[in-house]
Amino acid sequence: MNKYNYLSIILILVSFIFSIYDTFIYPRKNKYDDYFPEHKDKSLFKKIIWYLSQFTYQKQLIFLFYFYLKFKNYKNLERFLKIIAPPMMIINLFYFKYLFPNYTKQCSEKNYKLYELSFYDIFPHLLDTFIIILELSSLSSYKFNDIHLPIYFQLMMLISVIINYKIRKVWSYNIVDLKQKSTYKMLIEFLIYNYIVAYVIYKIKKK
């Protein structure tokens, strides 16, 4: 662990604390996504299920866990990074391609612009990409077979969507609806981007 790692942990932790506050403490009335804290999601259990179904929050928790493993000198840390890095980068990309436009369209209070995003929004959806890239640069190797490792993260994301729907009867983000064809197109696009990113990492590390 170096100074950069500790700075990364602090930034991710601050973002994580903000997300916890926004979900479990701040008394908001959110009518433009799949979260209903004033009626449907009053219980702590359902709030936790909602929180864990959000890909950005999953990413933050897993990234914190990654640095915890790094602090403990976990011997399979590089394999873990190969599993999580490509999906985490694509989650950031999809936020700006799908979630942010959907958010601004459904939010009746204000037509948000990208430059108006706060640290709470901009860090977990953009700035942590640079931390991911820097961590990837420390990999000692990246074999062709490693390109398939992100499937474990992708399966976790899919399972979280299904659990969220079974318990709360709401599809994640009101977008990831497994009963709609458009969702499967988006999933295929997500997989393709993942393989592209993983292949690019492979080619760079191969040099």
PDB file of C-alpha atoms in Angstrom:
ATOM      1  CA  MET A   1       0.000   0.000   0.000  1.00  0.00           C
ATOM      2  CA  ASN A   2       1.279   3.454  -0.938  1.00  0.00           C
ATOM      3  CA  LYS A   3       0.050   7.024  -0.473  1.00  0.00           C
ATOM      4  CA  TYR A   4      -1.937   6.831  -3.694  1.00  0.00           C
ATOM      5  CA  ASN A   5      -3.763   3.729  -2.407  1.00  0.00           C
ATOM      6  CA  TYR A   6      -4.700   5.458   0.845  1.00  0.00           C
ATOM      7  CA  LEU A   7      -5.970   8.492  -1.077  1.00  0.00           C
ATOM      8  CA  SER A   8      -8.058   6.199  -3.292  1.00  0.00           C
ATOM      9  CA  ILE A   9      -9.544   4.512  -0.216  1.00  0.00           C
ATOM     10  CA  ILE A  10     -10.443   7.876   1.329  1.00  0.00           C
ATOM     11  CA  LEU A  11     -12.175   9.075  -1.864  1.00  0.00           C
ATOM     12  CA  ILE A  12     -14.112   5.834  -2.310  1.00  0.00           C
ATOM     13  CA  LEU A  13     -15.038   5.796   1.381  1.00  0.00           C
ATOM     14  CA  VAL A  14     -16.338   9.383   1.250  1.00  0.00           C
ATOM     15  CA  SER A  15     -18.439   8.525  -1.788  1.00  0.00           C
ATOM     16  CA  PHE A  16     -19.706   5.393  -0.021  1.00  0.00           C
ATOM     17  CA  ILE A  17     -20.686   7.389   3.093  1.00  0.00           C
ATOM     18  CA  PHE A  18     -22.590   9.873   0.945  1.00  0.00           C
ATOM     19  CA  SER A  19     -24.482   7.023  -0.711  1.00  0.00           C
ATOM     20  CA  ILE A  20     -25.378   5.525   2.679  1.00  0.00           C
ATOM     21  CA  TYR A  21     -26.584   8.903   3.921  1.00  0.00           C
ATOM     22  CA  ASP A  22     -28.633   9.501   0.793  1.00  0.00           C
ATOM     23  CA  THR A  23     -30.262   6.069   0.993  1.00  0.00           C
ATOM     24  CA  PHE A  24     -30.835   5.492   4.694  1.00  0.00           C
ATOM     25  CA  ILE A  25     -30.822   8.911   6.395  1.00  0.00           C
ATOM     26  CA  TYR A  26     -31.715  11.791   4.079  1.00  0.00           C
ATOM     27  CA  PRO A  27     -35.563  12.143   3.952  1.00  0.00           C
ATOM     28  CA  ARG A  28     -35.978  12.503   0.209  1.00  0.00           C
ATOM     29  CA  LYS A  29     -38.990  11.898  -2.003  1.00  0.00           C
ATOM     30  CA  ASN A  30     -37.604  10.257  -5.106  1.00  0.00           C
ATOM     31  CA  LYS A  31     -40.166   9.804  -7.864  1.00  0.00           C
ATOM     32  CA  TYR A  32     -37.873   9.474 -10.854  1.00  0.00           C
ATOM     33  CA  ASP A  33     -36.244   6.070 -10.338  1.00  0.00           C
ATOM     34  CA  ASP A  34     -36.955   2.708  -8.677  1.00  0.00           C
ATOM     35  CA  TYR A  35     -36.551   3.911  -5.086  1.00  0.00           C
ATOM     36  CA  PHE A  36     -39.622   4.755  -2.969  1.00  0.00           C
ATOM     37  CA  PRO A  37     -38.414   5.668   0.536  1.00  0.00           C
ATOM     38  CA  GLU A  38     -41.673   7.355   1.556  1.00  0.00           C
ATOM     39  CA  HIS A  39     -43.965   4.384   1.044  1.00  0.00           C
ATOM     40  CA  LYS A  40     -42.855   1.219  -0.761  1.00  0.00           C
ATOM     41  CA  ASP A  41     -39.344   1.142   0.700  1.00  0.00           C
ATOM     42  CA  LYS A  42     -39.923   2.342   4.236  1.00  0.00           C
ATOM     43  CA  SER A  43     -38.442  -0.777   5.783  1.00  0.00           C
ATOM     44  CA  LEU A  44     -34.696  -0.978   6.316  1.00  0.00           C
ATOM     45  CA  PHE A  45     -34.599  -4.404   4.681  1.00  0.00           C
ATOM     46  CA  LYS A  46     -36.053  -3.160   1.400  1.00  0.00           C
ATOM     47  CA  LYS A  47     -33.760  -0.163   1.418  1.00  0.00           C
ATOM     48  CA  ILE A  48     -30.806  -2.521   1.749  1.00  0.00           C
ATOM     49  CA  ILE A  49     -32.112  -4.660  -1.124  1.00  0.00           C
ATOM     50  CA  TRP A  50     -32.497  -1.537  -3.269  1.00  0.00           C
ATOM     51  CA  TYR A  51     -29.015  -0.336  -2.336  1.00  0.00           C
ATOM     52  CA  LEU A  52     -27.419  -3.663  -3.244  1.00  0.00           C
ATOM     53  CA  SER A  53     -29.282  -3.750  -6.572  1.00  0.00           C
ATOM     54  CA  GLN A  54     -27.674  -0.499  -7.722  1.00  0.00           C
ATOM     55  CA  PHE A  55     -24.655  -1.272  -9.886  1.00  0.00           C
ATOM     56  CA  THR A  56     -22.793   1.873  -8.856  1.00  0.00           C
ATOM     57  CA  TYR A  57     -23.120   1.012  -5.168  1.00  0.00           C
ATOM     58  CA  GLN A  58     -22.124  -2.591  -5.846  1.00  0.00           C
ATOM     59  CA  LYS A  59     -19.037  -1.226  -7.558  1.00  0.00           C
ATOM     60  CA  GLN A  60     -18.155   1.002  -4.609  1.00  0.00           C
ATOM     61  CA  LEU A  61     -18.518  -1.823  -2.086  1.00  0.00           C
ATOM     62  CA  ILE A  62     -16.455  -4.208  -4.184  1.00  0.00           C
ATOM     63  CA  PHE A  63     -13.771  -1.571  -4.761  1.00  0.00           C
ATOM     64  CA  LEU A  64     -13.530  -0.962  -1.007  1.00  0.00           C
ATOM     65  CA  PHE A  65     -13.278  -4.705  -0.505  1.00  0.00           C
ATOM     66  CA  TYR A  66     -10.516  -4.836  -3.124  1.00  0.00           C
ATOM     67  CA  PHE A  67      -8.418  -2.292  -1.226  1.00  0.00           C
ATOM     68  CA  TYR A  68      -9.089  -4.160   2.014  1.00  0.00           C
ATOM     69  CA  LEU A  69      -7.691  -7.304   0.374  1.00  0.00           C
ATOM     70  CA  LYS A  70      -4.743  -5.288  -0.884  1.00  0.00           C
ATOM     71  CA  PHE A  71      -4.102  -4.019   2.629  1.00  0.00           C
ATOM     72  CA  LYS A  72      -4.160  -7.650   3.843  1.00  0.00           C
ATOM     73  CA  ASN A  73      -1.782  -8.727   1.038  1.00  0.00           C
ATOM     74  CA  TYR A  74      -4.297 -11.169  -0.407  1.00  0.00           C
ATOM     75  CA  LYS A  75      -2.362 -13.536  -2.674  1.00  0.00           C
ATOM     76  CA  ASN A  76      -5.011 -13.743  -5.442  1.00  0.00           C
ATOM     77  CA  LEU A  77      -5.559  -9.987  -5.610  1.00  0.00           C
ATOM     78  CA  GLU A  78      -4.585  -9.707  -9.286  1.00  0.00           C
ATOM     79  CA  ARG A  79      -7.191 -12.281 -10.291  1.00  0.00           C
ATOM     80  CA  PHE A  80      -9.811 -10.410  -8.284  1.00  0.00           C
ATOM     81  CA  LEU A  81      -8.888  -7.157 -10.066  1.00  0.00           C
ATOM     82  CA  LYS A  82      -9.186  -8.885 -13.450  1.00  0.00           C
ATOM     83  CA  ILE A  83     -12.717  -9.963 -12.510  1.00  0.00           C
ATOM     84  CA  ILE A  84     -13.959  -6.554 -11.375  1.00  0.00           C
ATOM     85  CA  ALA A  85     -12.085  -3.956 -13.468  1.00  0.00           C
ATOM     86  CA  PRO A  86     -13.722  -4.231 -16.935  1.00  0.00           C
ATOM     87  CA  PRO A  87     -17.345  -4.340 -15.614  1.00  0.00           C
ATOM     88  CA  MET A  88     -16.660  -1.408 -13.286  1.00  0.00           C
ATOM     89  CA  MET A  89     -15.448   0.691 -16.207  1.00  0.00           C
ATOM     90  CA  ILE A  90     -18.472  -0.258 -18.331  1.00  0.00           C
ATOM     91  CA  ILE A  91     -20.850   0.567 -15.471  1.00  0.00           C
ATOM     92  CA  ASN A  92     -19.400   4.091 -15.559  1.00  0.00           C
ATOM     93  CA  LEU A  93     -19.861   4.259 -19.322  1.00  0.00           C
ATOM     94  CA  PHE A  94     -23.460   3.042 -19.111  1.00  0.00           C
ATOM     95  CA  TYR A  95     -24.261   5.610 -16.441  1.00  0.00           C
ATOM     96  CA  PHE A  96     -23.622   8.403 -18.934  1.00  0.00           C
ATOM     97  CA  LYS A  97     -25.148   6.543 -21.866  1.00  0.00           C
ATOM     98  CA  TYR A  98     -28.355   5.293 -20.214  1.00  0.00           C
ATOM     99  CA  LEU A  99     -28.886   6.205 -16.572  1.00  0.00           C
ATOM    100  CA  PHE A 100     -28.029   9.908 -16.573  1.00  0.00           C
ATOM    101  CA  PRO A 101     -30.205  10.683 -19.643  1.00  0.00           C
ATOM    102  CA  ASN A 102     -33.059   8.674 -18.106  1.00  0.00           C
ATOM    103  CA  TYR A 103     -32.607  10.483 -14.795  1.00  0.00           C
ATOM    104  CA  THR A 104     -32.743  13.950 -16.387  1.00  0.00           C
ATOM    105  CA  LYS A 105     -35.754  12.965 -18.488  1.00  0.00           C
ATOM    106  CA  GLN A 106     -37.792  11.709 -15.521  1.00  0.00           C
ATOM    107  CA  CYS A 107     -36.757  14.322 -12.995  1.00  0.00           C
ATOM    108  CA  SER A 108     -39.430  17.016 -13.029  1.00  0.00           C
ATOM    109  CA  GLU A 109     -37.582  19.411 -10.719  1.00  0.00           C
ATOM    110  CA  LYS A 110     -34.646  20.321 -12.897  1.00  0.00           C
ATOM    111  CA  ASN A 111     -33.039  19.501 -16.224  1.00  0.00           C
ATOM    112  CA  TYR A 112     -29.592  18.523 -14.957  1.00  0.00           C
ATOM    113  CA  LYS A 113     -26.434  19.024 -16.989  1.00  0.00           C
ATOM    114  CA  LEU A 114     -23.263  16.964 -16.663  1.00  0.00           C
ATOM    115  CA  TYR A 115     -21.251  19.889 -15.335  1.00  0.00           C
ATOM    116  CA  GLU A 116     -23.782  20.306 -12.504  1.00  0.00           C
ATOM    117  CA  LEU A 117     -23.071  16.890 -11.020  1.00  0.00           C
ATOM    118  CA  SER A 118     -21.752  16.918  -7.460  1.00  0.00           C
ATOM    119  CA  PHE A 119     -18.757  14.964  -6.129  1.00  0.00           C
ATOM    120  CA  TYR A 120     -21.230  12.366  -4.851  1.00  0.00           C
ATOM    121  CA  ASP A 121     -22.330  11.728  -8.440  1.00  0.00           C
ATOM    122  CA  ILE A 122     -19.215  12.422 -10.467  1.00  0.00           C
ATOM    123  CA  PHE A 123     -16.732  10.353  -8.431  1.00  0.00           C
ATOM    124  CA  PRO A 124     -18.414   6.914  -8.538  1.00  0.00           C
ATOM    125  CA  HIS A 125     -19.441   7.389 -12.165  1.00  0.00           C
ATOM    126  CA  LEU A 126     -16.307   8.899 -13.662  1.00  0.00           C
ATOM    127  CA  LEU A 127     -13.337   9.747 -11.443  1.00  0.00           C
ATOM    128  CA  ASP A 128     -12.885   6.260 -10.039  1.00  0.00           C
ATOM    129  CA  THR A 129     -12.179   5.122 -13.613  1.00  0.00           C
ATOM    130  CA  PHE A 130      -8.719   6.645 -13.233  1.00  0.00           C
ATOM    131  CA  ILE A 131      -8.165   4.669 -10.021  1.00  0.00           C
ATOM    132  CA  ILE A 132      -9.185   1.470 -11.828  1.00  0.00           C
ATOM    133  CA  ILE A 133      -6.759   2.210 -14.683  1.00  0.00           C
ATOM    134  CA  LEU A 134      -3.920   2.893 -12.259  1.00  0.00           C
ATOM    135  CA  GLU A 135      -4.610  -0.368 -10.437  1.00  0.00           C
ATOM    136  CA  LEU A 136      -4.637  -2.232 -13.755  1.00  0.00           C
ATOM    137  CA  SER A 137      -1.244  -0.763 -14.594  1.00  0.00           C
ATOM    138  CA  SER A 138       0.189  -2.608 -11.588  1.00  0.00           C
ATOM    139  CA  LEU A 139      -0.822  -6.035 -12.925  1.00  0.00           C
ATOM    140  CA  SER A 140       2.155  -8.299 -13.506  1.00  0.00           C
ATOM    141  CA  SER A 141       0.389 -10.142 -16.339  1.00  0.00           C
ATOM    142  CA  TYR A 142      -2.904 -10.432 -18.199  1.00  0.00           C
ATOM    143  CA  LYS A 143      -3.391 -13.656 -20.155  1.00  0.00           C
ATOM    144  CA  PHE A 144      -5.881 -14.233 -22.952  1.00  0.00           C
ATOM    145  CA  ASN A 145      -7.916 -16.562 -20.717  1.00  0.00           C
ATOM    146  CA  ASP A 146      -8.313 -13.695 -18.235  1.00  0.00           C
ATOM    147  CA  ILE A 147     -10.594 -11.935 -20.706  1.00  0.00           C
ATOM    148  CA  HIS A 148     -13.444 -14.213 -19.576  1.00  0.00           C
ATOM    149  CA  LEU A 149     -13.055 -13.574 -15.837  1.00  0.00           C
ATOM    150  CA  PRO A 150     -15.464 -10.571 -15.652  1.00  0.00           C
ATOM    151  CA  ILE A 151     -18.360 -12.996 -16.227  1.00  0.00           C
ATOM    152  CA  TYR A 152     -18.388 -13.610 -12.445  1.00  0.00           C
ATOM    153  CA  PHE A 153     -19.086  -9.929 -11.769  1.00  0.00           C
ATOM    154  CA  GLN A 154     -21.709  -9.849 -14.515  1.00  0.00           C
ATOM    155  CA  LEU A 155     -23.515 -12.838 -13.017  1.00  0.00           C
ATOM    156  CA  MET A 156     -23.554 -11.118  -9.630  1.00  0.00           C
ATOM    157  CA  MET A 157     -25.127  -8.043 -11.241  1.00  0.00           C
ATOM    158  CA  LEU A 158     -27.803 -10.167 -12.925  1.00  0.00           C
ATOM    159  CA  ILE A 159     -28.596 -12.056  -9.714  1.00  0.00           C
ATOM    160  CA  SER A 160     -28.937  -8.762  -7.815  1.00  0.00           C
ATOM    161  CA  VAL A 161     -31.477  -7.528 -10.381  1.00  0.00           C
ATOM    162  CA  ILE A 162     -33.537 -10.719 -10.043  1.00  0.00           C
ATOM    163  CA  ILE A 163     -33.446 -10.670  -6.218  1.00  0.00           C
ATOM    164  CA  ASN A 164     -34.436  -7.006  -6.213  1.00  0.00           C
ATOM    165  CA  TYR A 165     -37.435  -7.709  -8.452  1.00  0.00           C
ATOM    166  CA  LYS A 166     -38.540 -10.782  -6.496  1.00  0.00           C
ATOM    167  CA  ILE A 167     -38.524  -8.893  -3.192  1.00  0.00           C
ATOM    168  CA  ARG A 168     -39.503  -5.352  -4.217  1.00  0.00           C
ATOM    169  CA  LYS A 169     -41.413  -6.022  -7.454  1.00  0.00           C
ATOM    170  CA  VAL A 170     -39.443  -3.275  -9.168  1.00  0.00           C
ATOM    171  CA  TRP A 171     -36.806  -3.608 -11.869  1.00  0.00           C
ATOM    172  CA  SER A 172     -33.459  -1.967 -11.129  1.00  0.00           C
ATOM    173  CA  TYR A 173     -33.361   1.673 -12.274  1.00  0.00           C
ATOM    174  CA  ASN A 174     -36.751   1.045 -13.953  1.00  0.00           C
ATOM    175  CA  ILE A 175     -34.601   0.196 -16.975  1.00  0.00           C
ATOM    176  CA  VAL A 176     -33.125  -3.273 -16.411  1.00  0.00           C
ATOM    177  CA  ASP A 177     -36.400  -5.076 -17.085  1.00  0.00           C
ATOM    178  CA  LEU A 178     -35.779  -8.733 -17.973  1.00  0.00           C
ATOM    179  CA  LYS A 179     -39.231  -8.916 -19.539  1.00  0.00           C
ATOM    180  CA  GLN A 180     -38.303  -6.362 -22.201  1.00  0.00           C
ATOM    181  CA  LYS A 181     -36.316  -7.041 -25.381  1.00  0.00           C
ATOM    182  CA  SER A 182     -34.535  -3.708 -25.038  1.00  0.00           C
ATOM    183  CA  THR A 183     -32.923  -4.950 -21.815  1.00  0.00           C
ATOM    184  CA  TYR A 184     -31.369  -7.929 -23.571  1.00  0.00           C
ATOM    185  CA  LYS A 185     -29.970  -5.654 -26.253  1.00  0.00           C
ATOM    186  CA  MET A 186     -28.426  -3.590 -23.472  1.00  0.00           C
ATOM    187  CA  LEU A 187     -27.037  -6.714 -21.789  1.00  0.00           C
ATOM    188  CA  ILE A 188     -25.450  -7.875 -25.038  1.00  0.00           C
ATOM    189  CA  GLU A 189     -23.967  -4.414 -25.493  1.00  0.00           C
ATOM    190  CA  PHE A 190     -22.614  -4.560 -21.927  1.00  0.00           C
ATOM    191  CA  LEU A 191     -20.987  -7.937 -22.613  1.00  0.00           C
ATOM    192  CA  ILE A 192     -19.438  -6.749 -25.872  1.00  0.00           C
ATOM    193  CA  TYR A 193     -17.968  -3.641 -24.222  1.00  0.00           C
ATOM    194  CA  ASN A 194     -16.630  -5.811 -21.397  1.00  0.00           C
ATOM    195  CA  TYR A 195     -14.820  -8.102 -23.813  1.00  0.00           C
ATOM    196  CA  ILE A 196     -13.466  -5.129 -25.750  1.00  0.00           C
ATOM    197  CA  VAL A 197     -12.077  -3.517 -22.574  1.00  0.00           C
ATOM    198  CA  ALA A 198     -10.661  -6.842 -21.361  1.00  0.00           C
ATOM    199  CA  TYR A 199      -9.051  -7.479 -24.750  1.00  0.00           C
ATOM    200  CA  VAL A 200      -7.515  -4.005 -24.795  1.00  0.00           C
ATOM    201  CA  ILE A 201      -6.056  -4.649 -21.336  1.00  0.00           C
ATOM    202  CA  TYR A 202      -4.702  -7.974 -22.589  1.00  0.00           C
ATOM    203  CA  LYS A 203      -3.033  -6.350 -25.620  1.00  0.00           C
ATOM    204  CA  ILE A 204      -1.505  -3.570 -23.510  1.00  0.00           C
ATOM    205  CA  LYS A 205      -0.141  -5.925 -20.857  1.00  0.00           C
ATOM    206  CA  LYS A 206       1.149  -8.299 -23.539  1.00  0.00           C
ATOM    207  CA  LYS A 207       3.579  -5.678 -24.892  1.00  0.00           C
TER     208      LYS A 207
END
